[in-house]
Amino acid sequence: MCNRHSRPTSTRPCSLLGHLGIAVETAPQAGCCGALPQHLDAPEQARALARRNIDAWLPLLEDGVEALLATASGCGAHLHDYPALLAEDPVYAERARQLVEKLRDPVQVLAQEDLSRLPLRPRPQRIAVHTPCTLQHGLHLNGRIETLLESLGYQLVPVAEGHLCCGSAGTYALTQPTLSQRLRERKRAALTVEHPELIVTANIGCLSHLHDEEGPPVLHWLVLLARDLETA
């Protein structure tokens, strides 16, 4: 399922999946995953958002949809926490567990497909990959995006200190601006030391935080694939 939020990071990958024969269902009633309220110590609001999303997504999964796809790793990591968040809810605790069983990151889905079917034409660009904390430490998928991109012919540059946070850190950019900016500067220095022409990442918060008008553009890695598919 791809929902209508975070365009183009959700809508363009829907087209990408279509080229692989993966049908996409939309869930118009779904919305924010609830990570930000949880970070801001508003657990009841986070639980309310979780219940709404479960009500929107679970019927589709019960009706035969094979997976729930979270295109932002921060959202994916928080969705995995739904069972803990709703553990005391007599109605939604089990429903949350059922939802998480079908939850997938895009790199897991694409790694199972024959990507040679995609008419991709990677541009001759040097690309730096920023792996979000939520992807490598939360979802334990470190290195998977790099492996997939290299298999498709993309030229990746080495990035030092890949384990370090970019400074977005959920709500740190708002609540801890000094520390957040310090981490951002260190991360951007590590990402740009090899003079990449493009930076890709897997999380909306990281993407927004790392954006710099004077530096290389920052894209979601799925948008990169969709872009090169559209121009093939």
PDB file of C-alpha atoms in Angstrom:
ATOM      1  CA  MET A   1       0.000   0.000   0.000  1.00  0.00           C
ATOM      2  CA  CYS A   2       1.136   3.525  -0.733  1.00  0.00           C
ATOM      3  CA  ASN A   3      -0.731   6.341   0.947  1.00  0.00           C
ATOM      4  CA  ARG A   4      -1.293   9.896  -0.210  1.00  0.00           C
ATOM      5  CA  HIS A   5       1.115  11.576   2.208  1.00  0.00           C
ATOM      6  CA  SER A   6       4.784  12.597   1.802  1.00  0.00           C
ATOM      7  CA  ARG A   7       4.582  13.140  -1.940  1.00  0.00           C
ATOM      8  CA  PRO A   8       6.534  12.467  -4.098  1.00  0.00           C
ATOM      9  CA  THR A   9       8.214   9.912  -1.813  1.00  0.00           C
ATOM     10  CA  SER A  10       5.083   7.762  -1.776  1.00  0.00           C
ATOM     11  CA  THR A  11       3.472   8.396  -5.164  1.00  0.00           C
ATOM     12  CA  ARG A  12       6.480   7.963  -7.466  1.00  0.00           C
ATOM     13  CA  PRO A  13       7.549   4.656  -5.856  1.00  0.00           C
ATOM     14  CA  CYS A  14       4.003   3.422  -6.481  1.00  0.00           C
ATOM     15  CA  SER A  15       4.752   3.805 -10.196  1.00  0.00           C
ATOM     16  CA  LEU A  16       8.085   2.043  -9.697  1.00  0.00           C
ATOM     17  CA  LEU A  17       6.361  -0.931  -8.067  1.00  0.00           C
ATOM     18  CA  GLY A  18       3.852  -1.029 -10.895  1.00  0.00           C
ATOM     19  CA  HIS A  19       6.666  -1.687 -13.365  1.00  0.00           C
ATOM     20  CA  LEU A  20       7.470  -4.807 -11.336  1.00  0.00           C
ATOM     21  CA  GLY A  21       3.899  -6.046 -11.482  1.00  0.00           C
ATOM     22  CA  ILE A  22       3.173  -5.107  -7.876  1.00  0.00           C
ATOM     23  CA  ALA A  23      -0.324  -3.677  -7.561  1.00  0.00           C
ATOM     24  CA  VAL A  24      -0.693  -0.833  -5.090  1.00  0.00           C
ATOM     25  CA  GLU A  25      -3.712  -0.207  -2.885  1.00  0.00           C
ATOM     26  CA  THR A  26      -4.308   3.198  -1.319  1.00  0.00           C
ATOM     27  CA  ALA A  27      -5.661   3.816   2.170  1.00  0.00           C
ATOM     28  CA  PRO A  28      -7.229   7.299   2.121  1.00  0.00           C
ATOM     29  CA  GLN A  29      -8.189   7.192   5.804  1.00  0.00           C
ATOM     30  CA  ALA A  30      -4.607   6.573   6.960  1.00  0.00           C
ATOM     31  CA  GLY A  31      -2.442   9.470   8.063  1.00  0.00           C
ATOM     32  CA  CYS A  32       0.557  10.370  10.190  1.00  0.00           C
ATOM     33  CA  CYS A  33       2.164   7.337  11.814  1.00  0.00           C
ATOM     34  CA  GLY A  34       2.275   9.131  15.175  1.00  0.00           C
ATOM     35  CA  ALA A  35       6.040   9.189  15.674  1.00  0.00           C
ATOM     36  CA  LEU A  36       6.235  12.941  16.264  1.00  0.00           C
ATOM     37  CA  PRO A  37       3.574  13.030  19.019  1.00  0.00           C
ATOM     38  CA  GLN A  38       5.344  10.094  20.661  1.00  0.00           C
ATOM     39  CA  HIS A  39       8.684  11.929  20.515  1.00  0.00           C
ATOM     40  CA  LEU A  40       7.015  15.020  22.007  1.00  0.00           C
ATOM     41  CA  ASP A  41       5.620  13.109  25.004  1.00  0.00           C
ATOM     42  CA  ALA A  42       2.048  13.004  23.744  1.00  0.00           C
ATOM     43  CA  PRO A  43       1.431   9.231  23.896  1.00  0.00           C
ATOM     44  CA  GLU A  44      -2.361   9.452  23.853  1.00  0.00           C
ATOM     45  CA  GLN A  45      -2.274  11.356  20.572  1.00  0.00           C
ATOM     46  CA  ALA A  46       0.215   8.814  19.225  1.00  0.00           C
ATOM     47  CA  ARG A  47      -2.105   5.968  20.250  1.00  0.00           C
ATOM     48  CA  ALA A  48      -5.088   7.640  18.607  1.00  0.00           C
ATOM     49  CA  LEU A  49      -3.169   7.958  15.340  1.00  0.00           C
ATOM     50  CA  ALA A  50      -2.043   4.338  15.609  1.00  0.00           C
ATOM     51  CA  ARG A  51      -5.633   3.132  16.053  1.00  0.00           C
ATOM     52  CA  ARG A  52      -6.804   5.178  13.069  1.00  0.00           C
ATOM     53  CA  ASN A  53      -4.066   3.729  10.877  1.00  0.00           C
ATOM     54  CA  ILE A  54      -4.748   0.185  12.004  1.00  0.00           C
ATOM     55  CA  ASP A  55      -8.417   0.667  11.154  1.00  0.00           C
ATOM     56  CA  ALA A  56      -7.419   1.945   7.697  1.00  0.00           C
ATOM     57  CA  TRP A  57      -4.761  -0.645   6.849  1.00  0.00           C
ATOM     58  CA  LEU A  58      -5.680  -3.903   8.547  1.00  0.00           C
ATOM     59  CA  PRO A  59      -8.907  -4.547   6.583  1.00  0.00           C
ATOM     60  CA  LEU A  60      -6.918  -4.302   3.340  1.00  0.00           C
ATOM     61  CA  LEU A  61      -4.326  -6.745   4.669  1.00  0.00           C
ATOM     62  CA  GLU A  62      -7.065  -9.106   5.823  1.00  0.00           C
ATOM     63  CA  ASP A  63      -8.613  -8.845   2.357  1.00  0.00           C
ATOM     64  CA  GLY A  64      -5.476 -10.111   0.622  1.00  0.00           C
ATOM     65  CA  VAL A  65      -3.019  -7.214   0.380  1.00  0.00           C
ATOM     66  CA  GLU A  66       0.349  -8.882   0.972  1.00  0.00           C
ATOM     67  CA  ALA A  67       2.362  -6.129   2.647  1.00  0.00           C
ATOM     68  CA  LEU A  68       2.240  -2.699   4.217  1.00  0.00           C
ATOM     69  CA  LEU A  69       5.052  -0.573   2.824  1.00  0.00           C
ATOM     70  CA  ALA A  70       6.523   2.304   4.854  1.00  0.00           C
ATOM     71  CA  THR A  71       8.589   4.460   2.501  1.00  0.00           C
ATOM     72  CA  ALA A  72      10.125   6.518   5.335  1.00  0.00           C
ATOM     73  CA  SER A  73      12.297   4.505   7.706  1.00  0.00           C
ATOM     74  CA  GLY A  74      11.345   6.715  10.661  1.00  0.00           C
ATOM     75  CA  CYS A  75       7.702   5.867  10.097  1.00  0.00           C
ATOM     76  CA  GLY A  76       8.559   2.211   9.608  1.00  0.00           C
ATOM     77  CA  ALA A  77      10.452   2.060  12.887  1.00  0.00           C
ATOM     78  CA  HIS A  78       7.559   3.672  14.735  1.00  0.00           C
ATOM     79  CA  LEU A  79       5.007   1.375  13.100  1.00  0.00           C
ATOM     80  CA  HIS A  80       7.021  -1.561  14.429  1.00  0.00           C
ATOM     81  CA  ASP A  81       6.437  -0.096  17.901  1.00  0.00           C
ATOM     82  CA  TYR A  82       2.638  -0.165  17.577  1.00  0.00           C
ATOM     83  CA  PRO A  83       2.318  -3.438  19.542  1.00  0.00           C
ATOM     84  CA  ALA A  84       4.251  -1.925  22.469  1.00  0.00           C
ATOM     85  CA  LEU A  85       2.400   1.381  22.189  1.00  0.00           C
ATOM     86  CA  LEU A  86      -0.977  -0.387  22.324  1.00  0.00           C
ATOM     87  CA  ALA A  87       0.010  -3.262  24.600  1.00  0.00           C
ATOM     88  CA  GLU A  88      -2.593  -2.309  27.227  1.00  0.00           C
ATOM     89  CA  ASP A  89      -5.398  -1.826  24.711  1.00  0.00           C
ATOM     90  CA  PRO A  90      -7.718  -4.874  24.848  1.00  0.00           C
ATOM     91  CA  VAL A  91      -8.979  -4.268  21.302  1.00  0.00           C
ATOM     92  CA  TYR A  92      -5.958  -2.989  19.412  1.00  0.00           C
ATOM     93  CA  ALA A  93      -3.018  -4.871  20.947  1.00  0.00           C
ATOM     94  CA  GLU A  94      -3.601  -7.978  18.818  1.00  0.00           C
ATOM     95  CA  ARG A  95      -4.573  -5.933  15.776  1.00  0.00           C
ATOM     96  CA  ALA A  96      -1.267  -4.054  16.063  1.00  0.00           C
ATOM     97  CA  ARG A  97       0.654  -7.337  16.111  1.00  0.00           C
ATOM     98  CA  GLN A  98      -1.196  -8.522  13.011  1.00  0.00           C
ATOM     99  CA  LEU A  99      -0.343  -5.279  11.220  1.00  0.00           C
ATOM    100  CA  VAL A 100       3.361  -5.437  12.034  1.00  0.00           C
ATOM    101  CA  GLU A 101       3.591  -8.985  10.684  1.00  0.00           C
ATOM    102  CA  LYS A 102       2.873  -7.552   7.219  1.00  0.00           C
ATOM    103  CA  LEU A 103       5.037  -4.423   7.560  1.00  0.00           C
ATOM    104  CA  ARG A 104       7.967  -4.145   5.139  1.00  0.00           C
ATOM    105  CA  ASP A 105      10.614  -1.612   4.173  1.00  0.00           C
ATOM    106  CA  PRO A 106      10.881  -0.970   0.414  1.00  0.00           C
ATOM    107  CA  VAL A 107      14.414  -2.345   0.266  1.00  0.00           C
ATOM    108  CA  GLN A 108      13.119  -5.693   1.558  1.00  0.00           C
ATOM    109  CA  VAL A 109      10.450  -5.811  -1.128  1.00  0.00           C
ATOM    110  CA  LEU A 110      12.692  -4.778  -4.018  1.00  0.00           C
ATOM    111  CA  ALA A 111      15.441  -7.201  -2.974  1.00  0.00           C
ATOM    112  CA  GLN A 112      13.011 -10.065  -3.662  1.00  0.00           C
ATOM    113  CA  GLU A 113      12.171  -8.873  -7.170  1.00  0.00           C
ATOM    114  CA  ASP A 114      13.889  -9.342 -10.526  1.00  0.00           C
ATOM    115  CA  LEU A 115      15.060  -5.764 -10.956  1.00  0.00           C
ATOM    116  CA  SER A 116      16.529  -6.516 -14.376  1.00  0.00           C
ATOM    117  CA  ARG A 117      12.962  -6.024 -15.627  1.00  0.00           C
ATOM    118  CA  LEU A 118      13.146  -2.336 -14.770  1.00  0.00           C
ATOM    119  CA  PRO A 119      14.131  -0.141 -17.737  1.00  0.00           C
ATOM    120  CA  LEU A 120      16.463   1.902 -15.554  1.00  0.00           C
ATOM    121  CA  ARG A 121      19.085   4.212 -16.956  1.00  0.00           C
ATOM    122  CA  PRO A 122      21.261   5.343 -14.023  1.00  0.00           C
ATOM    123  CA  ARG A 123      22.838   8.724 -14.655  1.00  0.00           C
ATOM    124  CA  PRO A 124      26.650   8.943 -14.415  1.00  0.00           C
ATOM    125  CA  GLN A 125      26.557  10.571 -10.989  1.00  0.00           C
ATOM    126  CA  ARG A 126      28.632  10.051  -7.867  1.00  0.00           C
ATOM    127  CA  ILE A 127      26.179   9.314  -5.073  1.00  0.00           C
ATOM    128  CA  ALA A 128      26.598   9.362  -1.288  1.00  0.00           C
ATOM    129  CA  VAL A 129      24.172   7.304   0.785  1.00  0.00           C
ATOM    130  CA  HIS A 130      23.051   8.459   4.227  1.00  0.00           C
ATOM    131  CA  THR A 131      21.591   5.509   6.110  1.00  0.00           C
ATOM    132  CA  PRO A 132      19.146   6.840   8.731  1.00  0.00           C
ATOM    133  CA  CYS A 133      19.455   5.719  12.328  1.00  0.00           C
ATOM    134  CA  THR A 134      15.972   4.253  12.078  1.00  0.00           C
ATOM    135  CA  LEU A 135      16.987   2.085   9.130  1.00  0.00           C
ATOM    136  CA  GLN A 136      20.278   0.778  10.494  1.00  0.00           C
ATOM    137  CA  HIS A 137      19.637   0.686  14.249  1.00  0.00           C
ATOM    138  CA  GLY A 138      15.841   0.467  14.360  1.00  0.00           C
ATOM    139  CA  LEU A 139      15.031  -1.797  11.407  1.00  0.00           C
ATOM    140  CA  HIS A 140      18.475  -3.482  11.226  1.00  0.00           C
ATOM    141  CA  LEU A 141      18.760  -3.019   7.460  1.00  0.00           C
ATOM    142  CA  ASN A 142      22.177  -1.369   7.352  1.00  0.00           C
ATOM    143  CA  GLY A 143      23.930  -1.674   3.985  1.00  0.00           C
ATOM    144  CA  ARG A 144      20.900  -2.997   2.136  1.00  0.00           C
ATOM    145  CA  ILE A 145      20.239   0.166   0.124  1.00  0.00           C
ATOM    146  CA  GLU A 146      23.883   0.440  -0.920  1.00  0.00           C
ATOM    147  CA  THR A 147      23.914  -3.181  -2.076  1.00  0.00           C
ATOM    148  CA  LEU A 148      20.748  -2.712  -4.103  1.00  0.00           C
ATOM    149  CA  LEU A 149      21.865   0.536  -5.738  1.00  0.00           C
ATOM    150  CA  GLU A 150      25.264  -0.866  -6.685  1.00  0.00           C
ATOM    151  CA  SER A 151      23.602  -3.929  -8.201  1.00  0.00           C
ATOM    152  CA  LEU A 152      21.627  -1.564 -10.435  1.00  0.00           C
ATOM    153  CA  GLY A 153      24.742   0.215 -11.667  1.00  0.00           C
ATOM    154  CA  TYR A 154      24.826   3.300  -9.463  1.00  0.00           C
ATOM    155  CA  GLN A 155      28.227   4.741  -8.543  1.00  0.00           C
ATOM    156  CA  LEU A 156      28.447   5.149  -4.772  1.00  0.00           C
ATOM    157  CA  VAL A 157      31.178   7.003  -2.924  1.00  0.00           C
ATOM    158  CA  PRO A 158      32.496   5.915   0.489  1.00  0.00           C
ATOM    159  CA  VAL A 159      30.999   7.700   3.491  1.00  0.00           C
ATOM    160  CA  ALA A 160      32.822   7.841   6.821  1.00  0.00           C
ATOM    161  CA  GLU A 161      31.042   7.665  10.183  1.00  0.00           C
ATOM    162  CA  GLY A 162      27.978   6.111   8.624  1.00  0.00           C
ATOM    163  CA  HIS A 163      26.731   5.050  12.050  1.00  0.00           C
ATOM    164  CA  LEU A 164      26.320   8.624  13.269  1.00  0.00           C
ATOM    165  CA  CYS A 165      23.023  10.541  13.392  1.00  0.00           C
ATOM    166  CA  CYS A 166      22.442  13.442  10.997  1.00  0.00           C
ATOM    167  CA  GLY A 167      20.889  15.515  13.775  1.00  0.00           C
ATOM    168  CA  SER A 168      17.260  15.306  12.735  1.00  0.00           C
ATOM    169  CA  ALA A 169      16.680  12.628  15.370  1.00  0.00           C
ATOM    170  CA  GLY A 170      12.915  12.714  15.421  1.00  0.00           C
ATOM    171  CA  THR A 171      12.243  16.116  16.966  1.00  0.00           C
ATOM    172  CA  TYR A 172      15.815  17.111  17.903  1.00  0.00           C
ATOM    173  CA  ALA A 173      15.918  19.653  15.070  1.00  0.00           C
ATOM    174  CA  LEU A 174      13.152  21.482  16.979  1.00  0.00           C
ATOM    175  CA  THR A 175      13.875  20.730  20.629  1.00  0.00           C
ATOM    176  CA  GLN A 176      17.696  20.555  20.578  1.00  0.00           C
ATOM    177  CA  PRO A 177      18.680  22.931  17.746  1.00  0.00           C
ATOM    178  CA  THR A 178      22.286  23.519  18.831  1.00  0.00           C
ATOM    179  CA  LEU A 179      23.133  19.833  19.129  1.00  0.00           C
ATOM    180  CA  SER A 180      21.103  19.056  16.022  1.00  0.00           C
ATOM    181  CA  GLN A 181      23.005  21.610  13.955  1.00  0.00           C
ATOM    182  CA  ARG A 182      26.357  20.330  15.208  1.00  0.00           C
ATOM    183  CA  LEU A 183      25.449  16.787  14.175  1.00  0.00           C
ATOM    184  CA  ARG A 184      24.172  18.023  10.815  1.00  0.00           C
ATOM    185  CA  GLU A 185      27.422  19.818  10.030  1.00  0.00           C
ATOM    186  CA  ARG A 186      29.471  16.741  10.940  1.00  0.00           C
ATOM    187  CA  LYS A 187      27.240  14.475   8.858  1.00  0.00           C
ATOM    188  CA  ARG A 188      27.247  16.758   5.817  1.00  0.00           C
ATOM    189  CA  ALA A 189      31.042  16.975   5.996  1.00  0.00           C
ATOM    190  CA  ALA A 190      31.262  13.169   5.976  1.00  0.00           C
ATOM    191  CA  LEU A 191      28.776  12.869   3.123  1.00  0.00           C
ATOM    192  CA  THR A 192      30.453  15.443   0.876  1.00  0.00           C
ATOM    193  CA  VAL A 193      34.161  14.721   1.402  1.00  0.00           C
ATOM    194  CA  GLU A 194      34.254  12.629  -1.807  1.00  0.00           C
ATOM    195  CA  HIS A 195      32.422  15.363  -3.758  1.00  0.00           C
ATOM    196  CA  PRO A 196      29.227  13.479  -4.620  1.00  0.00           C
ATOM    197  CA  GLU A 197      26.782  15.028  -7.044  1.00  0.00           C
ATOM    198  CA  LEU A 198      23.807  13.620  -5.158  1.00  0.00           C
ATOM    199  CA  ILE A 199      22.939  12.425  -1.650  1.00  0.00           C
ATOM    200  CA  VAL A 200      20.242   9.811  -1.111  1.00  0.00           C
ATOM    201  CA  THR A 201      18.600   8.673   2.089  1.00  0.00           C
ATOM    202  CA  ALA A 202      15.574   6.694   3.282  1.00  0.00           C
ATOM    203  CA  ASN A 203      13.853   9.000   5.732  1.00  0.00           C
ATOM    204  CA  ILE A 204      11.877  12.209   5.268  1.00  0.00           C
ATOM    205  CA  GLY A 205      13.252  13.830   8.426  1.00  0.00           C
ATOM    206  CA  CYS A 206      16.854  13.174   7.406  1.00  0.00           C
ATOM    207  CA  LEU A 207      16.168  14.379   3.871  1.00  0.00           C
ATOM    208  CA  SER A 208      14.719  17.691   5.041  1.00  0.00           C
ATOM    209  CA  HIS A 209      17.405  18.204   7.674  1.00  0.00           C
ATOM    210  CA  LEU A 210      20.324  17.532   5.311  1.00  0.00           C
ATOM    211  CA  HIS A 211      19.001  19.740   2.520  1.00  0.00           C
ATOM    212  CA  ASP A 212      21.336  22.607   1.646  1.00  0.00           C
ATOM    213  CA  GLU A 213      20.796  24.970  -1.275  1.00  0.00           C
ATOM    214  CA  GLU A 214      24.560  25.262  -1.780  1.00  0.00           C
ATOM    215  CA  GLY A 215      25.331  21.550  -1.668  1.00  0.00           C
ATOM    216  CA  PRO A 216      24.377  18.475  -3.670  1.00  0.00           C
ATOM    217  CA  PRO A 217      20.638  17.766  -3.786  1.00  0.00           C
ATOM    218  CA  VAL A 218      19.205  15.236  -1.348  1.00  0.00           C
ATOM    219  CA  LEU A 219      16.661  12.684  -2.587  1.00  0.00           C
ATOM    220  CA  HIS A 220      14.878   9.666  -1.209  1.00  0.00           C
ATOM    221  CA  TRP A 221      16.508   6.649  -2.841  1.00  0.00           C
ATOM    222  CA  LEU A 222      13.145   5.499  -4.201  1.00  0.00           C
ATOM    223  CA  VAL A 223      12.673   8.860  -5.897  1.00  0.00           C
ATOM    224  CA  LEU A 224      16.108   8.360  -7.486  1.00  0.00           C
ATOM    225  CA  LEU A 225      14.983   5.049  -8.977  1.00  0.00           C
ATOM    226  CA  ALA A 226      11.660   6.494 -10.111  1.00  0.00           C
ATOM    227  CA  ARG A 227      13.452   9.439 -11.718  1.00  0.00           C
ATOM    228  CA  ASP A 228      15.801   7.228 -13.700  1.00  0.00           C
ATOM    229  CA  LEU A 229      12.944   4.944 -14.656  1.00  0.00           C
ATOM    230  CA  GLU A 230      10.928   7.852 -15.989  1.00  0.00           C
ATOM    231  CA  THR A 231      13.820   9.032 -18.177  1.00  0.00           C
ATOM    232  CA  ALA A 232      14.772   5.584 -19.462  1.00  0.00           C
TER     233      ALA A 232
END
